[in-house]
Amino acid sequence: MSGFSNMFMKSILFTISFGLCVLYASAELHKFAHSSKHDGSLNFLVLGDWGRRGAYNQSEIAFQMGKVGEKLDIDFVVSTGDNFYDNGLTSDQDTAFEESFTNVYTAKSLQKQWYSVLGNHDYRGDVEAQLSPFLKQIDNRWLCLRSFIVDSELVEIFFVDTTPFVEKYFTETKHKYDWQGIIPQKSYITNLLKDLELAIKESTAQWKIVVGHHAIRSVGHHGDTQELIKQLLPILQENDVDFYMNGHDHCLEHISDTESSIQFLTSGAGSKAWRGDIQETNQGGLHFFYDGQGFMSVKLTQTDATIEFYDVSGNVLHRLTSSKNLRSSM
């Protein structure tokens, strides 16, 4: 089967299996339409680094997410990756999927679409298993792709597969990574960045959000991701991206970019946290850092964004508000 035919068949499979409206931003980035509310607003939760069969306060976080989700009448949930610990899924039959996802996020308000990217721990398992449409037959909330776009007209959210950017994963011997579909790495990243830049440039959404697993800026345990600073950040800065949201560091953070209006938001505290370290030399633009478990909510209208960080008890730890003028239709 030719490469074009193979891609066409995959597109048909995504359309049938996910039952969503699929548009096409480029050859590689599938675009999923997700309607805003009748008043034009949109609310969602952001969670990362969570899948531990309910342990390390994962279940407690899920409970509070349910309460906040109901209060905000959320439209969907965003996962910033590291969905299943320690080493991803072994297959699309792995019971960890239900034990860490279906059986944990049981609140009525969380029975909405989940949009998920892969983290480095997910790459230690069978990546194709997490991407498999079969998982949606087990739990119809699940949608995980390497890179894709969610378009609600009010906002476009660009999900980026960041693990292949990180060079150390290709050389370390402690863990084995599933690079099927990634090699050659350089070509994969080049094509992804080309498609992403084109999609962001063409976006007419009032808000532009990019989601990846790895932090661009972080004062947490892992710190900045130099490969993303070099290759991804310039694209975001040049194309009026409002927020970059990530996980990886098991904490909650808000850092302002010192060279643009981008706000870096870390929500990677869905289960195991409390590392107990902070990088004192990397605090430029830091507004908020919390070393414990928690999650994030996002409320968007045409002119205002409100982002709140919650701890394991549901307390609001930090609030970010941002306003902008209506984007011209010209």
Short mmCIF file of C-alpha atoms in Angstrom, two decimals:
data_model
loop_
_atom_site.label_atom_id
_atom_site.label_comp_id
_atom_site.label_asym_id
_atom_site.label_seq_id
_atom_site.Cartn_x
_atom_site.Cartn_y
_atom_site.Cartn_z
CA MET A 1 0.00 0.00 0.00
CA SER A 2 1.35 3.46 -0.92
CA GLY A 3 2.13 6.04 1.73
CA PHE A 4 -0.82 8.18 0.57
CA SER A 5 -3.22 5.24 0.64
CA ASN A 6 -2.00 4.22 4.08
CA MET A 7 -2.52 7.76 5.41
CA PHE A 8 -6.00 7.89 3.82
CA MET A 9 -7.01 4.62 5.44
CA LYS A 10 -5.76 5.85 8.82
CA SER A 11 -7.82 9.03 8.41
CA ILE A 12 -10.94 6.99 7.71
CA LEU A 13 -10.22 4.81 10.74
CA PHE A 14 -9.85 7.87 13.00
CA THR A 15 -13.11 9.30 11.70
CA ILE A 16 -15.07 6.10 12.23
CA SER A 17 -13.52 5.15 15.55
CA PHE A 18 -13.57 8.53 17.26
CA GLY A 19 -16.93 9.70 15.91
CA LEU A 20 -15.72 13.30 15.88
CA CYS A 21 -15.68 15.89 13.15
CA VAL A 22 -12.19 15.62 11.66
CA LEU A 23 -10.77 18.42 9.53
CA TYR A 24 -7.26 18.58 8.12
CA ALA A 25 -4.71 21.24 8.96
CA SER A 26 -1.91 19.45 7.09
CA ALA A 27 -0.82 16.01 6.02
CA GLU A 28 0.12 15.07 9.58
CA LEU A 29 -1.94 17.13 12.03
CA HIS A 30 -5.52 15.94 12.36
CA LYS A 31 -7.90 18.69 13.43
CA PHE A 32 -10.86 17.79 15.64
CA ALA A 33 -13.77 20.21 15.90
CA HIS A 34 -15.13 20.66 19.43
CA SER A 35 -17.95 23.18 19.74
CA SER A 36 -17.93 25.94 22.33
CA LYS A 37 -20.96 26.59 24.54
CA HIS A 38 -23.97 28.48 23.20
CA ASP A 39 -22.64 31.70 24.72
CA GLY A 40 -19.30 31.18 22.95
CA SER A 41 -17.35 30.28 26.11
CA LEU A 42 -15.30 27.15 26.75
CA ASN A 43 -14.17 25.48 29.99
CA PHE A 44 -11.79 22.56 30.48
CA LEU A 45 -9.45 20.91 32.98
CA VAL A 46 -5.75 20.16 32.50
CA LEU A 47 -4.05 17.19 34.21
CA GLY A 48 -0.71 15.49 33.76
CA ASP A 49 1.42 12.61 35.02
CA TRP A 50 -1.42 10.67 36.58
CA GLY A 51 -1.82 6.97 35.71
CA ARG A 52 -0.98 5.02 38.89
CA ARG A 53 -4.13 2.91 39.48
CA GLY A 54 -5.39 5.51 41.93
CA ALA A 55 -2.26 5.63 44.09
CA TYR A 56 -0.27 8.69 45.20
CA ASN A 57 -3.50 10.69 45.64
CA GLN A 58 -4.58 10.10 42.04
CA SER A 59 -8.06 9.12 43.24
CA GLU A 60 -8.26 12.14 45.54
CA ILE A 61 -7.30 14.44 42.66
CA ALA A 62 -9.94 12.76 40.47
CA PHE A 63 -12.57 13.45 43.14
CA GLN A 64 -11.74 17.16 43.25
CA MET A 65 -11.64 17.32 39.46
CA GLY A 66 -15.16 15.95 39.45
CA LYS A 67 -16.35 18.72 41.76
CA VAL A 68 -14.63 21.50 39.83
CA GLY A 69 -15.73 19.97 36.53
CA GLU A 70 -19.35 20.07 37.65
CA LYS A 71 -19.09 23.64 38.91
CA LEU A 72 -17.55 24.86 35.65
CA ASP A 73 -19.63 22.61 33.39
CA ILE A 74 -16.44 21.61 31.57
CA ASP A 75 -16.42 20.77 27.88
CA PHE A 76 -13.44 18.37 27.95
CA VAL A 77 -10.24 17.37 29.77
CA VAL A 78 -6.68 17.83 28.51
CA SER A 79 -3.97 15.36 29.54
CA THR A 80 -0.37 16.57 29.26
CA GLY A 81 1.08 13.04 29.10
CA ASP A 82 2.69 10.33 31.20
CA ASN A 83 -0.73 8.77 31.18
CA PHE A 84 0.32 5.32 32.45
CA TYR A 85 3.18 4.57 34.85
CA ASP A 86 5.80 3.40 34.99
CA ASN A 87 6.20 2.14 31.45
CA GLY A 88 3.11 3.00 29.42
CA LEU A 89 0.77 0.26 28.23
CA THR A 90 1.94 -3.21 27.23
CA SER A 91 -0.88 -3.56 24.66
CA ASP A 92 -4.36 -2.26 23.95
CA GLN A 93 -5.59 -5.08 26.19
CA ASP A 94 -3.55 -3.87 29.19
CA THR A 95 -5.78 -3.68 32.28
CA ALA A 96 -3.85 -0.58 33.39
CA PHE A 97 -6.00 1.44 31.00
CA GLU A 98 -9.18 0.77 32.95
CA GLU A 99 -7.45 0.58 36.35
CA SER A 100 -5.72 3.95 35.92
CA PHE A 101 -8.29 5.79 33.79
CA THR A 102 -11.82 4.38 33.55
CA ASN A 103 -12.07 3.25 37.18
CA VAL A 104 -10.52 6.43 38.61
CA TYR A 105 -12.15 9.34 36.76
CA THR A 106 -15.71 8.26 37.48
CA ALA A 107 -17.40 11.58 38.29
CA LYS A 108 -20.32 12.50 36.04
CA SER A 109 -18.69 15.80 35.07
CA LEU A 110 -15.57 13.98 33.81
CA GLN A 111 -17.51 11.83 31.34
CA LYS A 112 -16.46 14.18 28.57
CA GLN A 113 -13.87 13.90 25.81
CA TRP A 114 -10.28 13.53 27.03
CA TYR A 115 -7.58 14.84 24.67
CA SER A 116 -4.20 13.32 25.51
CA VAL A 117 -0.61 13.51 24.33
CA LEU A 118 2.18 11.04 25.06
CA GLY A 119 4.84 11.53 27.74
CA ASN A 120 8.28 9.95 28.03
CA HIS A 121 6.93 7.19 30.32
CA ASP A 122 4.30 6.37 27.69
CA TYR A 123 7.11 5.91 25.16
CA ARG A 124 8.60 3.21 27.38
CA GLY A 125 5.62 1.01 26.58
CA ASP A 126 3.73 0.12 23.41
CA VAL A 127 2.99 3.52 21.93
CA GLU A 128 0.62 2.17 19.30
CA ALA A 129 -1.45 0.66 22.11
CA GLN A 130 -2.21 4.11 23.55
CA LEU A 131 -2.99 5.41 20.08
CA SER A 132 -5.21 2.45 19.25
CA PRO A 133 -8.88 3.20 18.43
CA PHE A 134 -9.69 -0.02 20.31
CA LEU A 135 -9.26 1.87 23.60
CA LYS A 136 -12.18 4.10 22.64
CA GLN A 137 -14.33 0.97 22.50
CA ILE A 138 -13.39 0.33 26.13
CA ASP A 139 -13.89 3.95 27.19
CA ASN A 140 -15.34 6.36 24.63
CA ARG A 141 -13.77 9.39 26.32
CA TRP A 142 -10.27 8.47 25.21
CA LEU A 143 -8.48 10.21 22.33
CA CYS A 144 -4.69 10.10 22.19
CA LEU A 145 -2.55 10.96 19.17
CA ARG A 146 1.07 11.99 18.77
CA SER A 147 0.25 15.52 17.54
CA PHE A 148 -3.10 17.02 16.60
CA ILE A 149 -5.35 20.09 16.88
CA VAL A 150 -8.60 20.74 18.73
CA ASP A 151 -10.56 23.61 17.19
CA SER A 152 -13.52 25.26 18.92
CA GLU A 153 -13.29 28.48 16.84
CA LEU A 154 -12.84 30.43 20.09
CA VAL A 155 -9.55 28.62 20.72
CA GLU A 156 -7.29 26.29 18.82
CA ILE A 157 -5.27 23.90 20.95
CA PHE A 158 -2.18 22.46 19.28
CA PHE A 159 -1.02 19.20 20.86
CA VAL A 160 2.67 18.47 20.24
CA ASP A 161 4.57 15.21 20.64
CA THR A 162 7.59 16.50 22.59
CA THR A 163 9.34 13.29 23.69
CA PRO A 164 11.15 12.74 20.35
CA PHE A 165 12.75 16.20 20.71
CA VAL A 166 14.72 15.16 23.81
CA GLU A 167 18.09 13.79 22.73
CA LYS A 168 18.97 11.96 25.96
CA TYR A 169 16.14 9.45 25.47
CA PHE A 170 17.85 8.17 22.33
CA THR A 171 21.13 7.44 24.09
CA GLU A 172 20.24 6.33 27.62
CA THR A 173 20.44 2.61 28.31
CA LYS A 174 18.43 2.45 31.54
CA HIS A 175 15.10 2.47 29.70
CA LYS A 176 13.93 1.21 26.32
CA TYR A 177 11.77 3.53 24.22
CA ASP A 178 9.35 2.64 21.46
CA TRP A 179 10.57 4.74 18.53
CA GLN A 180 8.47 2.99 15.89
CA GLY A 181 7.16 5.68 13.56
CA ILE A 182 9.70 8.24 14.82
CA ILE A 183 12.92 7.20 13.12
CA PRO A 184 14.57 9.03 11.44
CA GLN A 185 14.23 11.46 14.34
CA LYS A 186 15.46 14.55 12.48
CA SER A 187 12.94 14.14 9.66
CA TYR A 188 10.12 13.49 12.11
CA ILE A 189 10.82 16.68 14.07
CA THR A 190 11.39 18.79 10.95
CA ASN A 191 8.07 17.73 9.45
CA LEU A 192 6.22 18.18 12.72
CA LEU A 193 7.56 21.70 13.25
CA LYS A 194 6.76 22.63 9.64
CA ASP A 195 3.18 21.42 9.96
CA LEU A 196 2.75 23.01 13.38
CA GLU A 197 4.09 26.40 12.30
CA LEU A 198 1.82 26.45 9.26
CA ALA A 199 -1.24 25.51 11.34
CA ILE A 200 -0.55 28.18 13.99
CA LYS A 201 0.08 30.85 11.34
CA GLU A 202 -3.19 30.05 9.61
CA SER A 203 -5.22 30.01 12.83
CA THR A 204 -7.82 32.75 13.21
CA ALA A 205 -8.86 31.67 16.72
CA GLN A 206 -9.10 34.31 19.45
CA TRP A 207 -6.89 32.18 21.70
CA LYS A 208 -3.98 29.93 20.73
CA ILE A 209 -2.77 27.26 23.15
CA VAL A 210 0.02 24.73 22.65
CA VAL A 211 0.13 21.57 24.78
CA GLY A 212 3.15 19.30 25.14
CA HIS A 213 4.45 16.92 27.77
CA HIS A 214 7.82 18.54 28.43
CA ALA A 215 8.23 22.01 29.89
CA ILE A 216 9.77 24.80 27.89
CA ARG A 217 10.36 26.72 31.12
CA SER A 218 10.28 25.14 34.57
CA VAL A 219 11.90 25.61 37.96
CA GLY A 220 10.99 22.05 38.93
CA HIS A 221 13.05 18.87 39.05
CA HIS A 222 13.54 18.49 35.28
CA GLY A 223 13.87 22.21 34.54
CA ASP A 224 13.89 23.78 31.09
CA THR A 225 13.89 21.56 28.00
CA GLN A 226 16.69 23.00 25.90
CA GLU A 227 15.61 21.26 22.69
CA LEU A 228 12.18 22.91 22.94
CA ILE A 229 13.69 26.31 23.73
CA LYS A 230 15.77 26.06 20.57
CA GLN A 231 13.27 24.50 18.17
CA LEU A 232 9.70 25.07 19.41
CA LEU A 233 9.74 28.30 21.42
CA PRO A 234 10.63 30.61 18.48
CA ILE A 235 7.55 29.38 16.58
CA LEU A 236 5.32 30.13 19.57
CA GLN A 237 6.84 33.57 20.09
CA GLU A 238 6.47 34.55 16.45
CA ASN A 239 2.83 33.48 16.15
CA ASP A 240 1.05 35.06 19.13
CA VAL A 241 0.56 31.88 21.16
CA ASP A 242 -1.07 32.75 24.47
CA PHE A 243 -0.29 29.71 26.64
CA TYR A 244 2.05 26.72 26.58
CA MET A 245 0.75 23.96 28.87
CA ASN A 246 2.78 20.92 29.90
CA GLY A 247 3.37 18.21 32.48
CA HIS A 248 6.61 16.22 33.09
CA ASP A 249 7.60 18.07 36.25
CA HIS A 250 5.31 16.73 39.00
CA CYS A 251 4.20 20.13 40.21
CA LEU A 252 2.09 23.16 39.35
CA GLU A 253 3.74 26.25 37.87
CA HIS A 254 3.10 29.58 36.21
CA ILE A 255 6.02 31.32 34.50
CA SER A 256 5.89 34.32 32.13
CA ASP A 257 8.08 34.42 29.05
CA THR A 258 10.58 37.25 29.32
CA GLU A 259 10.56 37.89 25.55
CA SER A 260 6.88 37.60 24.63
CA SER A 261 3.39 37.43 26.12
CA ILE A 262 3.41 33.61 26.36
CA GLN A 263 2.53 32.16 29.76
CA PHE A 264 4.13 28.78 30.61
CA LEU A 265 1.77 26.63 32.70
CA THR A 266 2.78 23.30 34.21
CA SER A 267 0.10 20.83 35.31
CA GLY A 268 1.98 17.61 35.96
CA ALA A 269 0.79 16.84 39.49
CA GLY A 270 -1.89 14.25 38.83
CA SER A 271 -0.43 11.65 41.19
CA LYS A 272 3.12 11.27 42.52
CA ALA A 273 4.63 14.60 43.56
CA TRP A 274 6.57 16.24 46.40
CA ARG A 275 10.05 15.92 44.88
CA GLY A 276 11.26 18.58 47.25
CA ASP A 277 13.53 20.47 44.88
CA ILE A 278 13.39 23.73 42.99
CA GLN A 279 15.99 25.20 40.64
CA GLU A 280 16.90 28.42 42.38
CA THR A 281 18.92 29.71 39.41
CA ASN A 282 16.05 29.50 36.94
CA GLN A 283 13.30 31.72 38.34
CA GLY A 284 13.00 34.51 35.77
CA GLY A 285 9.31 35.27 35.25
CA LEU A 286 8.17 32.88 38.00
CA HIS A 287 4.75 33.70 39.45
CA PHE A 288 3.77 30.44 41.12
CA PHE A 289 5.27 27.06 42.06
CA TYR A 290 3.67 24.27 44.07
CA ASP A 291 5.42 20.97 44.72
CA GLY A 292 2.34 18.88 45.55
CA GLN A 293 -0.50 17.12 43.74
CA GLY A 294 -3.09 19.13 41.84
CA PHE A 295 -4.61 20.14 38.52
CA MET A 296 -5.65 23.19 36.52
CA SER A 297 -8.86 24.66 35.11
CA VAL A 298 -9.22 26.95 32.09
CA LYS A 299 -12.18 29.26 31.42
CA LEU A 300 -12.23 31.13 28.11
CA THR A 301 -14.49 33.77 26.58
CA GLN A 302 -13.90 36.01 23.56
CA THR A 303 -12.12 38.57 25.70
CA ASP A 304 -11.01 36.85 28.91
CA ALA A 305 -9.09 33.81 30.13
CA THR A 306 -9.13 32.63 33.74
CA ILE A 307 -6.80 29.82 34.79
CA GLU A 308 -6.81 28.36 38.28
CA PHE A 309 -4.55 25.82 40.00
CA TYR A 310 -6.04 23.47 42.61
CA ASP A 311 -4.47 21.26 45.26
CA VAL A 312 -5.57 17.78 46.38
CA SER A 313 -8.21 19.30 48.67
CA GLY A 314 -9.72 21.45 45.92
CA ASN A 315 -8.26 24.71 47.24
CA VAL A 316 -7.43 27.36 44.65
CA LEU A 317 -3.70 28.01 45.02
CA HIS A 318 -3.14 30.47 42.18
CA ARG A 319 -5.22 32.35 39.62
CA LEU A 320 -4.10 33.81 36.31
CA THR A 321 -6.32 36.19 34.36
CA SER A 322 -5.68 37.49 30.87
CA SER A 323 -7.72 39.80 28.64
CA LYS A 324 -7.54 40.75 25.00
CA ASN A 325 -9.53 42.68 22.44
CA LEU A 326 -11.79 40.88 20.02
CA ARG A 327 -9.83 39.62 17.03
CA SER A 328 -10.78 41.46 13.85
CA SER A 329 -12.61 39.41 11.25
CA MET A 330 -10.84 41.32 8.46
#
